[in-house]
Amino acid sequence: MAVRLPPRAIIREVGLRDGLQSITTVLPTERKKQWLRDAVAAGQTEIEVGSFVPPKLMPQLADTAELLAYAKTLPGLSASVLVPNLKGAERALEGDADLMLLPLSASHAHSLANLRKTPDEVVAELGRIRAARDASGRKTLIEGGVGTAFGCTIQGEVKTSEVLRLMQALLDAGADRVSLADTVGYADPYAVSTLFEQALKLAGDRFCCGHFHDTRGLALANSFAALQLGVTRFDASLAGIGGCPHAPGASGNTSTEDLAFMLSSMKVDSGIHLPKLLALRAQVAGWLEGEQTHGALWRAGLPKTFAASAAQ
Amino acid sequence: MAVRLPPRAIIREVGLRDGLQSITTVLPTERKKQWLRDAVAAGQTEIEVGSFVPPKLMPQLADTAELLAYAKTLPGLSASVLVPNLKGAERALEGDADLMLLPLSASHAHSLANLRKTPDEVVAELGRIRAARDASGRKTLIEGGVGTAFGCTIQGEVKTSEVLRLMQALLDAGADRVSLADTVGYADPYAVSTLFEQALKLAGDRFCCGHFHDTRGLALANSFAALQLGVTRFDASLAGIGGCPHAPGASGNTSTEDLAFMLSSMKVDSGIHLPKLLALRAQVAGWLEGEQTHGALWRAGLPKTFAASAAQ
């Protein structure tokens, strides 16, 4: 039987956070604002604008508060930020972010190495963030993102039961939504299909997003597998920039433009205007000269069969 | 519902034909023999060794007869060749090829530009090839490959009804098997799913193979979509070399090593030993210095979770 796909899906742009945090070039704030503006003009409706980590740790994202304020002025844009802890969440609430994403590593080894907390300590932090949000009166949504969901470069195997346990714990602690991330590029489409099916059973429509890396060329196949299950939100990064510090030369996040093309070609509406997005991709790639960019569409261009109507 | 996949699938190596015909480097015959030998040692069981086109047109493949003879000495290897017409088929029969593939373009414009024949003239040629095969007493299988099945860089749209009509005509004319090719990289996984479903209904187990190009990064997603329908043979090219003369810089065929990894990771047995295949990939890429190669796995390496057993 041929597959059935949802009529619509959202690409959440994470290039300004997951992308820029992984490369050495520090993009000036004005250029980031231009990126945000042009992304919205190209039809993008959800963008992770930065991360409220200490600027000393990540100078590339030191202007997150300013970008969040700017993003809030762009009509129709849902602006999200990554928050590593309660302190970051307080800044997200101050800035009235539409959503804040708290990352958790299902791999204990990865969690300790990257966050210096156990996964259950992160769950407890989410509870404190929920209390702060509720006390603040803000409508900022809280997303708990379970990373290293398909394995880990430090620990190796990550058990599905542990991924699901932590997802449930995040929901119980007060997350409005949960998502899954293949932080290190270990997923394959079959693994996505089986894990996401269980995640959907567990979280229902509070399961909101798949985050893939293209380390081994499988980001689009993985997205397709998730889409078949009815998942309709995917993180992706313009020009495929983004992090895999453990695999030098490997690709980063799913490339926004390649995913937007796949969706559009399959008549899954993402609201994105591909020629405008490709123009923005060229602009950003120009700003990042010397950095590795990824993706296939920008080289090949749109097919002749790609109806003008679909590109409008 | 999570997807179901077949337990086994075959990757037919087309790097020595579709790959080498598209690049300027002429690989010496001894190196091609080493490639064949090492591919068999890595577990590959089906290889398209060349094409019986006039050597003037394609000097890179002028040694096809010698390679076919050599391939026939390698135990367990099914050696196929591309034949553009009856004359080529006669050479394939002389050399006792295990299979000969006659390509047909469902796009009339592409057919006239590339083969100087209409699709129906190619169907008629297949009838003559079938008569020659039957008269020869050889067991050489005849595959009719319907190309530009998802659209065409010259003509644009290619109608599904025309693709299926030509597939049926090839079967009626005496093809033992038929296959579908996304010659120019226009397919998406949904299009694959819907077209291949109809092809399977029409041809049953005589539908034998999917041939994808990675022009827009979708070769693996397309293969995954076909695999879900029960298609268990895929053309692919080591290091992703191969032709897309109309899209300079774009990727070529599905990369053998990336597809082998996806299959292996999903526990679909291809019989391929990935570390040996990656070693061969490095060897061939070295021979092709200066040519563009593709693929992701060779950069990233195998995941830590990739069980030693799966790699043996």
Coordinates of C-alpha atoms in Angstrom, one line a residue:
Chain A
M1 CA 0.0 0.0 0.0
A2 CA 1.2 3.4 -0.9
V3 CA 1.8 5.7 2.1
R4 CA -0.5 8.3 3.4
L5 CA 0.9 11.7 4.5
P6 CA -0.5 14.6 6.5
P7 CA -1.6 17.6 4.4
R8 CA 0.6 20.0 6.4
A9 CA 3.8 20.0 8.3
I10 CA 5.9 22.7 10.0
I11 CA 9.6 23.1 9.7
R12 CA 11.0 24.8 12.8
E13 CA 14.2 26.6 11.8
V14 CA 17.0 25.9 14.2
G15 CA 19.9 27.3 12.1
L16 CA 20.2 30.4 14.3
R17 CA 20.7 28.2 17.4
D18 CA 21.8 24.6 16.7
G19 CA 23.5 25.8 13.5
L20 CA 25.4 28.8 14.6
Q21 CA 26.4 27.4 18.0
S22 CA 28.4 24.7 16.2
I23 CA 30.5 26.9 14.0
T24 CA 33.2 29.4 14.8
T25 CA 31.9 32.4 12.7
V26 CA 30.0 34.8 15.0
L27 CA 27.2 36.2 12.9
P28 CA 26.6 39.9 13.7
T29 CA 23.2 40.6 15.3
E30 CA 22.0 42.7 12.3
R31 CA 22.6 39.8 10.0
K32 CA 20.7 37.4 12.3
K33 CA 17.8 39.9 12.2
Q34 CA 18.0 40.0 8.4
W35 CA 17.9 36.2 8.5
L36 CA 14.8 36.2 10.7
R37 CA 13.1 38.8 8.6
D38 CA 13.8 37.0 5.3
A39 CA 12.9 33.6 6.8
V40 CA 9.5 35.0 7.8
A41 CA 9.2 36.5 4.3
A42 CA 9.9 33.1 2.9
G43 CA 7.0 31.6 4.9
Q44 CA 8.8 30.2 8.0
T45 CA 6.5 30.5 11.0
E46 CA 8.6 28.9 13.8
I47 CA 12.2 29.8 14.5
E48 CA 14.5 29.0 17.4
V49 CA 16.3 32.3 17.7
G50 CA 19.0 31.3 20.2
S51 CA 19.9 29.9 23.5
F52 CA 20.0 31.4 27.0
V53 CA 23.3 29.8 27.9
P54 CA 26.1 31.9 29.5
P55 CA 27.6 34.1 26.8
K56 CA 31.1 33.0 27.9
L57 CA 30.2 29.5 26.9
M58 CA 28.7 30.4 23.6
P59 CA 29.6 33.9 22.4
Q60 CA 27.9 33.1 19.1
L61 CA 24.5 33.3 20.8
A62 CA 25.2 36.1 23.2
D63 CA 22.6 38.3 21.5
T64 CA 19.7 35.9 22.1
A65 CA 17.6 38.3 24.2
E66 CA 17.9 41.0 21.6
L67 CA 17.0 38.6 18.8
L68 CA 14.0 37.3 20.8
A69 CA 12.7 40.8 21.2
Y70 CA 13.2 41.5 17.5
A71 CA 11.5 38.2 16.6
K72 CA 8.5 39.1 18.7
T73 CA 8.0 42.1 16.4
L74 CA 7.7 39.9 13.3
P75 CA 4.1 39.2 12.5
G76 CA 3.1 35.5 12.5
L77 CA 6.4 34.2 13.9
S78 CA 6.5 31.9 16.8
A79 CA 9.9 32.5 18.5
S80 CA 11.4 29.8 20.6
V81 CA 14.6 29.6 22.6
L82 CA 16.7 26.9 24.1
V83 CA 17.0 27.0 27.9
P84 CA 19.6 24.8 29.7
N85 CA 18.1 25.4 33.1
L86 CA 15.8 27.6 35.3
K87 CA 18.1 30.6 34.9
G88 CA 17.8 30.4 31.2
A89 CA 14.0 29.9 31.5
E90 CA 13.7 33.0 33.5
R91 CA 15.3 35.0 30.7
A92 CA 13.0 33.3 28.2
L93 CA 10.0 34.3 30.4
E94 CA 11.3 37.9 30.7
G95 CA 11.5 38.0 26.9
D96 CA 8.1 36.5 26.5
A97 CA 9.3 33.7 24.2
D98 CA 6.5 31.8 22.6
L99 CA 8.2 28.5 23.5
M100 CA 11.2 27.4 25.5
L101 CA 12.9 24.1 24.8
L102 CA 14.7 22.3 27.7
P103 CA 17.0 19.6 26.3
L104 CA 17.5 16.4 28.1
S105 CA 19.9 13.6 27.1
A106 CA 18.5 10.1 27.5
S107 CA 22.1 8.9 27.5
H108 CA 23.4 9.4 31.1
A109 CA 27.0 9.6 29.9
H110 CA 26.1 12.4 27.4
S111 CA 23.9 14.1 29.9
L112 CA 26.7 14.3 32.5
A113 CA 29.3 15.3 29.8
N114 CA 27.2 18.0 28.2
L115 CA 24.8 19.2 30.9
R116 CA 26.6 18.1 34.1
K117 CA 23.3 16.7 35.3
T118 CA 21.7 13.3 35.3
P119 CA 18.6 13.1 33.1
D120 CA 16.4 12.9 36.2
E121 CA 18.0 16.1 37.5
V122 CA 16.9 17.7 34.2
V123 CA 13.4 16.4 34.8
A124 CA 13.4 18.1 38.2
E125 CA 14.6 21.3 36.6
L126 CA 11.7 21.2 34.2
G127 CA 9.3 21.0 37.2
R128 CA 10.9 24.2 38.6
I129 CA 10.7 25.9 35.2
R130 CA 7.0 24.9 35.0
A131 CA 6.4 26.5 38.4
A132 CA 8.3 29.7 37.3
R133 CA 6.2 29.9 34.1
D134 CA 3.0 29.4 35.9
A135 CA 4.0 32.1 38.5
S136 CA 5.0 34.5 35.7
G137 CA 1.6 34.6 34.0
R138 CA 3.4 34.2 30.7
K139 CA 2.0 31.9 28.0
T140 CA 5.5 30.6 27.0
L141 CA 5.1 26.9 26.2
I142 CA 7.5 24.4 27.7
E143 CA 9.0 21.7 25.5
G144 CA 11.0 18.9 26.9
G145 CA 13.3 17.6 24.2
V146 CA 14.7 14.1 24.7
G147 CA 18.1 13.9 22.9
T148 CA 20.4 11.0 22.1
A149 CA 17.2 9.1 21.6
F150 CA 18.7 6.7 19.1
G151 CA 22.1 6.2 20.6
C152 CA 25.1 8.2 21.8
T153 CA 28.7 8.7 20.7
I154 CA 29.9 8.4 24.3
Q155 CA 27.6 5.8 25.8
G156 CA 26.7 3.8 22.7
E157 CA 23.3 2.2 23.0
V158 CA 20.4 4.1 24.6
K159 CA 17.5 2.0 25.6
T160 CA 14.1 2.8 24.2
S161 CA 12.5 2.1 27.6
E162 CA 14.7 4.8 29.1
V163 CA 13.8 7.3 26.3
L164 CA 10.1 6.7 26.9
R165 CA 10.5 6.8 30.7
L166 CA 12.1 10.2 30.5
M167 CA 9.6 11.5 28.1
Q168 CA 6.8 10.5 30.4
A169 CA 8.7 12.0 33.3
L170 CA 9.0 15.3 31.5
L171 CA 5.3 15.3 30.8
D172 CA 4.6 14.5 34.5
A173 CA 6.9 17.3 35.6
G174 CA 4.9 19.8 33.6
A175 CA 6.1 19.9 30.0
D176 CA 3.4 21.1 27.6
R177 CA 5.1 19.2 24.8
V178 CA 7.8 16.7 24.3
S179 CA 10.0 16.0 21.3
L180 CA 12.7 13.5 20.2
A181 CA 16.2 14.3 18.9
D182 CA 18.7 12.1 17.1
T183 CA 21.5 14.4 18.5
V184 CA 24.4 12.4 17.1
G185 CA 23.0 11.1 13.8
Y186 CA 22.4 7.4 14.7
A187 CA 18.8 7.0 13.7
D188 CA 17.6 5.2 10.7
P189 CA 14.0 5.3 9.2
Y190 CA 13.0 2.0 10.7
A191 CA 14.2 3.0 14.2
V192 CA 12.4 6.3 13.8
S193 CA 9.2 4.5 12.8
T194 CA 9.3 2.2 15.8
L195 CA 10.4 4.7 18.5
F196 CA 8.1 7.5 17.2
E197 CA 5.1 5.2 17.2
Q198 CA 5.7 4.4 20.8
A199 CA 6.2 8.1 21.6
L200 CA 3.0 9.0 19.9
K201 CA 1.2 6.3 21.9
L202 CA 2.6 7.7 25.1
A203 CA 2.3 11.5 24.5
G204 CA -0.5 11.8 21.9
D205 CA -0.6 15.2 20.4
R206 CA 1.7 16.5 23.1
F207 CA 4.5 14.8 21.1
C208 CA 5.3 17.7 18.8
C209 CA 8.6 17.4 16.9
G210 CA 11.4 15.3 15.4
H211 CA 14.9 16.6 15.3
F212 CA 17.3 14.8 13.0
H213 CA 20.9 15.2 11.9
D214 CA 22.2 14.2 8.5
T215 CA 25.4 12.7 9.7
R216 CA 24.9 9.5 7.7
G217 CA 22.7 11.0 5.0
L218 CA 19.5 9.8 6.6
A219 CA 17.8 13.0 7.8
L220 CA 15.3 13.2 5.0
A221 CA 14.5 9.4 5.1
N222 CA 14.0 9.7 8.9
S223 CA 11.8 12.7 8.4
F224 CA 9.7 10.8 5.9
A225 CA 9.4 7.9 8.3
A226 CA 8.1 10.2 11.0
L227 CA 5.8 12.0 8.7
Q228 CA 4.1 8.7 7.8
L229 CA 3.1 8.3 11.4
G230 CA 1.5 11.8 11.4
V231 CA 4.4 13.8 13.0
T232 CA 4.0 17.3 11.5
R233 CA 6.8 19.3 13.0
F234 CA 10.5 18.9 12.2
D235 CA 13.6 20.9 13.3
A236 CA 15.9 21.8 10.4
S237 CA 18.7 24.2 9.8
L238 CA 19.2 26.4 6.7
A239 CA 22.1 25.1 4.6
G240 CA 22.3 22.1 6.9
I241 CA 24.6 23.9 9.3
G242 CA 24.8 22.4 12.8
G243 CA 26.5 20.4 15.2
C244 CA 28.2 17.2 15.2
P245 CA 31.5 18.0 17.0
H246 CA 32.2 14.3 17.4
A247 CA 32.2 13.6 13.6
P248 CA 34.4 16.2 11.9
G249 CA 33.3 16.9 8.3
A250 CA 30.0 15.2 8.8
S251 CA 26.7 17.0 8.0
G252 CA 24.8 18.8 10.6
N253 CA 21.0 19.2 11.0
T254 CA 18.5 18.3 8.4
S255 CA 18.8 20.9 5.7
T256 CA 15.7 23.2 5.8
E257 CA 15.7 23.8 2.1
D258 CA 16.0 20.1 1.2
L259 CA 13.2 19.2 3.7
A260 CA 11.0 22.0 2.4
F261 CA 11.5 20.7 -1.1
M262 CA 10.7 17.1 -0.1
L263 CA 7.5 18.3 1.6
S264 CA 6.5 20.5 -1.3
S265 CA 7.2 17.8 -3.9
M266 CA 5.0 15.5 -1.9
K267 CA 2.2 18.1 -1.6
V268 CA 2.7 18.4 2.1
D269 CA 2.1 22.1 2.7
S270 CA 4.9 23.8 4.8
G271 CA 3.9 27.3 3.8
I272 CA 7.5 27.9 2.6
H273 CA 8.2 29.7 -0.7
L274 CA 11.1 27.7 -2.0
P275 CA 12.7 30.3 -4.4
K276 CA 12.8 32.8 -1.5
L277 CA 14.2 30.2 0.9
L278 CA 16.9 29.3 -1.6
A279 CA 17.8 33.0 -2.0
L280 CA 18.1 33.3 1.8
R281 CA 20.2 30.1 1.8
A282 CA 22.6 31.7 -0.6
Q283 CA 22.7 34.8 1.5
V284 CA 23.5 33.0 4.7
A285 CA 26.0 30.7 3.0
G286 CA 27.7 33.8 1.8
W287 CA 27.9 35.2 5.4
L288 CA 29.4 31.9 6.6
E289 CA 32.1 31.7 4.0
G290 CA 34.7 29.2 5.0
E291 CA 32.3 27.2 7.1
Q292 CA 30.9 23.9 5.8
T293 CA 27.4 24.0 4.5
H294 CA 25.3 21.1 3.3
G295 CA 22.3 20.1 1.3
A296 CA 21.6 19.1 -2.3
L297 CA 18.8 21.3 -3.6
W298 CA 20.9 24.5 -3.7
R299 CA 23.3 22.8 -6.2
A300 CA 20.7 21.1 -8.3
G301 CA 17.9 23.7 -8.3
L302 CA 14.2 23.1 -8.5
P303 CA 13.0 20.5 -11.1
K304 CA 11.4 21.6 -14.3
T305 CA 8.3 19.8 -13.2
F306 CA 8.1 21.9 -10.1
A307 CA 5.0 23.8 -10.8
A308 CA 5.2 27.6 -10.6
S309 CA 2.1 27.4 -8.4
A310 CA 3.9 25.3 -5.8
A311 CA 6.7 27.9 -5.7
Q312 CA 4.4 30.9 -5.1
Chain B
M1 CA 1.7 2.0 12.6
A2 CA 5.4 1.4 12.4
V3 CA 6.6 0.2 9.0
R4 CA 7.3 -3.4 8.0
L5 CA 10.4 -4.1 5.9
P6 CA 11.5 -7.1 4.0
P7 CA 14.2 -9.2 5.7
R8 CA 16.6 -9.0 2.7
A9 CA 17.4 -6.7 -0.2
I10 CA 20.0 -6.6 -2.9
I11 CA 22.1 -3.7 -3.9
R12 CA 23.1 -3.9 -7.6
E13 CA 26.3 -2.0 -8.1
V14 CA 26.2 0.3 -11.1
G15 CA 29.2 2.3 -10.4
L16 CA 31.3 0.6 -13.1
R17 CA 28.6 1.6 -15.7
D18 CA 26.4 4.5 -14.7
G19 CA 29.1 5.9 -12.5
L20 CA 32.2 5.7 -14.8
Q21 CA 30.3 6.6 -17.9
S22 CA 29.5 10.0 -16.4
I23 CA 33.0 11.1 -15.5
T24 CA 36.0 11.9 -17.6
T25 CA 38.6 9.7 -15.8
V26 CA 39.1 6.5 -17.8
L27 CA 39.7 3.8 -15.2
P28 CA 42.3 1.1 -16.4
T29 CA 40.8 -2.3 -16.9
E30 CA 43.1 -3.8 -14.2
R31 CA 41.6 -1.4 -11.6
K32 CA 38.1 -2.2 -12.7
K33 CA 38.9 -5.9 -12.2
Q34 CA 40.2 -5.1 -8.8
W35 CA 37.0 -3.2 -8.0
L36 CA 35.0 -6.2 -9.1
R37 CA 37.1 -8.6 -7.0
D38 CA 36.9 -6.4 -3.9
A39 CA 33.2 -5.8 -4.3
V40 CA 32.6 -9.5 -4.4
A41 CA 34.9 -9.9 -1.4
A42 CA 32.7 -7.3 0.4
G43 CA 29.6 -9.3 -0.3
Q44 CA 28.2 -7.7 -3.4
T45 CA 26.5 -10.3 -5.6
E46 CA 25.1 -8.3 -8.5
I47 CA 27.2 -5.9 -10.6
E48 CA 26.5 -4.1 -13.8
V49 CA 30.0 -4.3 -15.3
G50 CA 29.6 -2.0 -18.3
S51 CA 27.7 -1.1 -21.4
F52 CA 27.9 -2.5 -25.0
V53 CA 27.7 0.9 -26.6
P54 CA 30.2 1.9 -29.3
P55 CA 33.6 2.6 -27.7
K56 CA 33.8 5.8 -29.7
L57 CA 30.8 7.1 -27.8
M58 CA 31.9 5.9 -24.5
P59 CA 35.7 5.1 -24.3
Q60 CA 35.4 4.7 -20.5
L61 CA 33.5 1.5 -21.0
A62 CA 35.3 0.1 -24.1
D63 CA 36.6 -2.9 -22.0
T64 CA 33.1 -4.1 -21.2
A65 CA 33.6 -7.5 -23.0
E66 CA 36.8 -8.2 -21.1
L67 CA 35.2 -7.2 -17.8
L68 CA 32.2 -9.4 -18.4
A69 CA 34.5 -12.3 -19.1
Y70 CA 36.4 -11.6 -15.9
A71 CA 33.2 -11.1 -13.8
K72 CA 32.0 -14.5 -15.0
T73 CA 35.1 -16.1 -13.3
L74 CA 34.1 -14.5 -9.9
P75 CA 32.1 -17.0 -7.8
G76 CA 28.6 -16.0 -6.8
L77 CA 28.6 -12.9 -8.9
S78 CA 25.7 -12.1 -11.2
A79 CA 27.2 -9.9 -14.0
S80 CA 24.9 -7.6 -15.9
V81 CA 25.5 -5.2 -18.8
L82 CA 23.5 -2.4 -20.3
V83 CA 22.7 -2.9 -23.9
P84 CA 21.3 0.0 -26.0
N85 CA 20.0 -2.1 -28.9
L86 CA 20.1 -5.6 -30.5
K87 CA 23.7 -5.2 -31.5
G88 CA 24.7 -4.7 -27.9
A89 CA 22.5 -7.5 -26.9
E90 CA 24.3 -9.8 -29.3
R91 CA 27.6 -9.0 -27.6
A92 CA 26.0 -9.6 -24.1
L93 CA 24.8 -13.0 -25.3
E94 CA 28.3 -13.8 -26.8
G95 CA 29.7 -12.9 -23.4
D96 CA 27.0 -15.0 -21.6
A97 CA 26.0 -12.1 -19.3
D98 CA 23.7 -13.1 -16.5
L99 CA 21.4 -10.2 -17.3
M100 CA 21.2 -7.5 -19.9
L101 CA 19.4 -4.2 -19.2
L102 CA 17.7 -2.4 -22.1
P103 CA 16.9 1.2 -21.1
L104 CA 13.8 3.0 -22.3
S105 CA 12.9 6.6 -21.6
A106 CA 9.3 7.1 -20.8
S107 CA 9.9 10.8 -21.8
H108 CA 9.6 10.9 -25.6
A109 CA 11.8 14.0 -25.7
H110 CA 14.5 12.3 -23.6
S111 CA 14.2 9.1 -25.6
L112 CA 14.7 10.9 -28.9
A113 CA 17.6 13.0 -27.5
N114 CA 19.4 10.1 -25.9
L115 CA 18.5 7.0 -27.8
R116 CA 17.4 8.5 -31.1
K117 CA 14.3 6.3 -30.9
T118 CA 10.8 6.6 -29.7
P119 CA 9.9 4.6 -26.6
D120 CA 7.8 2.3 -28.7
E121 CA 10.8 1.7 -31.1
V122 CA 12.7 0.6 -28.0
V123 CA 9.9 -1.8 -27.1
A124 CA 10.1 -3.3 -30.6
E125 CA 13.9 -3.6 -30.2
L126 CA 13.3 -5.6 -27.0
G127 CA 11.1 -8.0 -29.0
R128 CA 14.1 -8.6 -31.3
I129 CA 16.4 -9.0 -28.4
R130 CA 14.1 -11.6 -26.9
A131 CA 14.1 -13.5 -30.2
A132 CA 17.9 -13.4 -30.3
R133 CA 18.2 -14.5 -26.7
D134 CA 15.8 -17.4 -27.3
A135 CA 17.6 -18.4 -30.5
S136 CA 21.0 -18.3 -28.7
G137 CA 20.2 -20.8 -26.1
R138 CA 21.7 -18.5 -23.5
K139 CA 20.0 -18.0 -20.1
T140 CA 20.8 -14.3 -20.1
L141 CA 17.8 -12.5 -18.5
I142 CA 16.3 -9.5 -20.2
E143 CA 15.4 -6.5 -18.1
G144 CA 13.5 -3.6 -19.5
G145 CA 14.3 -0.4 -17.5
V146 CA 11.8 2.4 -17.8
G147 CA 13.7 5.6 -17.2
T148 CA 12.7 9.3 -16.6
A149 CA 9.8 7.6 -14.8
F150 CA 9.3 10.6 -12.5
G151 CA 9.8 13.4 -14.9
C152 CA 12.4 14.7 -17.3
T153 CA 14.8 17.6 -17.6
I154 CA 13.8 18.1 -21.3
Q155 CA 10.2 17.3 -21.4
G156 CA 9.1 18.1 -17.9
E157 CA 6.2 16.0 -16.7
V158 CA 6.0 12.3 -17.6
K159 CA 2.6 10.8 -17.2
T160 CA 2.3 7.8 -14.9
S161 CA -0.1 6.2 -17.4
E162 CA 2.6 6.3 -20.0
V163 CA 5.2 4.8 -17.7
L164 CA 2.9 1.9 -16.9
R165 CA 1.9 1.5 -20.5
L166 CA 5.5 1.2 -21.5
M167 CA 6.3 -1.2 -18.7
Q168 CA 3.4 -3.5 -19.8
A169 CA 4.6 -3.2 -23.4
L170 CA 8.1 -4.3 -22.4
L171 CA 6.7 -7.3 -20.6
D172 CA 4.5 -8.1 -23.6
A173 CA 7.5 -7.8 -25.9
G174 CA 9.4 -10.4 -23.9
A175 CA 11.2 -8.8 -21.0
D176 CA 11.8 -11.2 -18.2
R177 CA 11.8 -8.3 -15.7
V178 CA 11.1 -4.6 -15.6
S179 CA 12.5 -1.8 -13.4
L180 CA 11.9 1.9 -12.9
A181 CA 14.6 4.6 -12.9
D182 CA 14.5 8.2 -11.7
T183 CA 17.1 9.1 -14.3
V184 CA 17.2 12.8 -13.5
G185 CA 16.6 12.9 -9.8
Y186 CA 13.0 14.2 -9.8
A187 CA 11.4 11.5 -7.6
D188 CA 10.2 12.0 -4.0
P189 CA 9.3 9.2 -1.6
Y190 CA 5.6 9.8 -2.0
A191 CA 5.8 9.6 -5.8
V192 CA 7.9 6.5 -5.4
S193 CA 5.3 4.9 -3.1
T194 CA 2.4 5.6 -5.5
L195 CA 4.2 4.8 -8.8
F196 CA 5.9 1.7 -7.4
E197 CA 2.6 0.4 -5.9
Q198 CA 1.1 0.5 -9.4
A199 CA 4.1 -1.0 -11.0
L200 CA 4.0 -3.9 -8.5
K201 CA 0.3 -4.5 -9.3
L202 CA 1.1 -4.5 -13.0
A203 CA 4.3 -6.6 -13.0
G204 CA 4.2 -8.6 -9.8
D205 CA 7.5 -10.2 -9.0
R206 CA 8.7 -9.4 -12.5
F207 CA 9.1 -5.8 -11.2
C208 CA 12.6 -6.2 -10.0
C209 CA 14.5 -2.9 -9.2
G210 CA 14.4 0.7 -8.3
H211 CA 17.1 3.1 -9.6
F212 CA 17.4 6.4 -7.9
H213 CA 19.7 9.4 -8.2
D214 CA 20.6 11.6 -5.2
T215 CA 20.3 14.9 -7.2
R216 CA 18.1 16.5 -4.5
G217 CA 19.2 14.4 -1.5
L218 CA 16.3 12.0 -1.7
A219 CA 17.9 8.8 -2.9
L220 CA 17.8 7.1 0.5
A221 CA 14.3 8.3 1.3
N222 CA 13.1 7.1 -2.0
S223 CA 14.7 3.7 -1.5
F224 CA 13.1 3.5 1.9
A225 CA 9.7 4.2 0.4
A226 CA 10.2 1.5 -2.2
L227 CA 11.5 -1.0 0.4
Q228 CA 8.2 -0.5 2.4
L229 CA 6.3 -1.8 -0.6
G230 CA 8.4 -4.9 -0.7
V231 CA 10.9 -3.9 -3.5
T232 CA 14.1 -5.7 -2.7
R233 CA 16.6 -4.7 -5.4
F234 CA 18.2 -1.2 -5.7
D235 CA 20.8 0.1 -8.1
A236 CA 23.5 2.1 -6.4
S237 CA 26.9 3.4 -7.2
L238 CA 30.0 3.3 -4.9
A239 CA 30.9 6.8 -3.7
G240 CA 27.7 8.0 -5.3
I241 CA 29.4 8.6 -8.6
G242 CA 27.2 8.8 -11.6
G243 CA 25.4 10.9 -14.1
C244 CA 23.5 14.0 -14.0
P245 CA 25.0 16.0 -16.9
H246 CA 22.1 18.4 -16.7
A247 CA 22.8 19.4 -13.1
P248 CA 26.5 20.2 -12.7
G249 CA 27.7 19.6 -9.2
A250 CA 24.7 17.6 -8.2
S251 CA 25.0 14.1 -6.8
G252 CA 24.9 11.0 -8.9
N253 CA 23.4 7.7 -8.1
T254 CA 22.4 6.5 -4.7
S255 CA 25.6 5.9 -2.8
T256 CA 26.1 2.1 -2.4
E257 CA 27.8 2.5 1.0
D258 CA 25.1 4.8 2.4
L259 CA 22.3 2.5 1.2
A260 CA 24.1 -0.5 2.5
F261 CA 24.4 1.2 5.9
M262 CA 20.7 2.2 5.9
L263 CA 19.7 -1.4 5.2
S264 CA 22.1 -2.8 7.7
S265 CA 21.1 -0.4 10.4
M266 CA 17.4 -1.4 9.8
K267 CA 18.4 -5.1 9.9
V268 CA 17.6 -5.6 6.3
D269 CA 20.2 -8.1 5.1
S270 CA 22.1 -7.1 2.0
G271 CA 25.0 -9.5 2.6
I272 CA 27.4 -6.6 2.5
H273 CA 30.4 -6.3 4.8
L274 CA 30.4 -2.5 5.5
P275 CA 34.0 -2.1 6.7
K276 CA 35.2 -3.9 3.5
L277 CA 32.9 -1.8 1.4
L278 CA 34.2 1.4 3.0
A279 CA 37.8 0.3 2.3
L280 CA 36.9 -0.3 -1.4
R281 CA 35.2 3.1 -1.5
A282 CA 38.3 4.7 -0.3
Q283 CA 40.3 2.8 -2.9
V284 CA 38.0 3.8 -5.8
A285 CA 37.8 7.4 -4.6
G286 CA 41.6 7.5 -4.6
W287 CA 41.6 6.3 -8.2
L288 CA 39.1 9.0 -9.2
E289 CA 41.0 11.8 -7.6
G290 CA 39.7 15.2 -8.9
E291 CA 36.3 13.7 -9.7
Q292 CA 33.3 14.6 -7.4
T293 CA 32.4 11.7 -5.1
H294 CA 29.4 11.7 -2.8
G295 CA 27.9 10.1 0.3
A296 CA 27.9 10.7 4.0
L297 CA 29.0 7.5 5.7
W298 CA 32.6 7.6 4.5
R299 CA 33.0 10.9 6.4
A300 CA 31.1 10.0 9.5
G301 CA 32.1 6.4 9.9
L302 CA 30.0 3.7 11.4
P303 CA 28.1 4.5 14.7
K304 CA 29.4 3.2 18.0
T305 CA 26.2 1.3 18.3
F306 CA 26.9 -0.5 15.1
A307 CA 27.2 -4.0 16.4
A308 CA 30.4 -5.9 15.5
S309 CA 28.2 -8.7 14.4
A310 CA 26.5 -6.6 11.8
A311 CA 29.8 -5.6 10.4
Q312 CA 31.1 -9.2 10.0

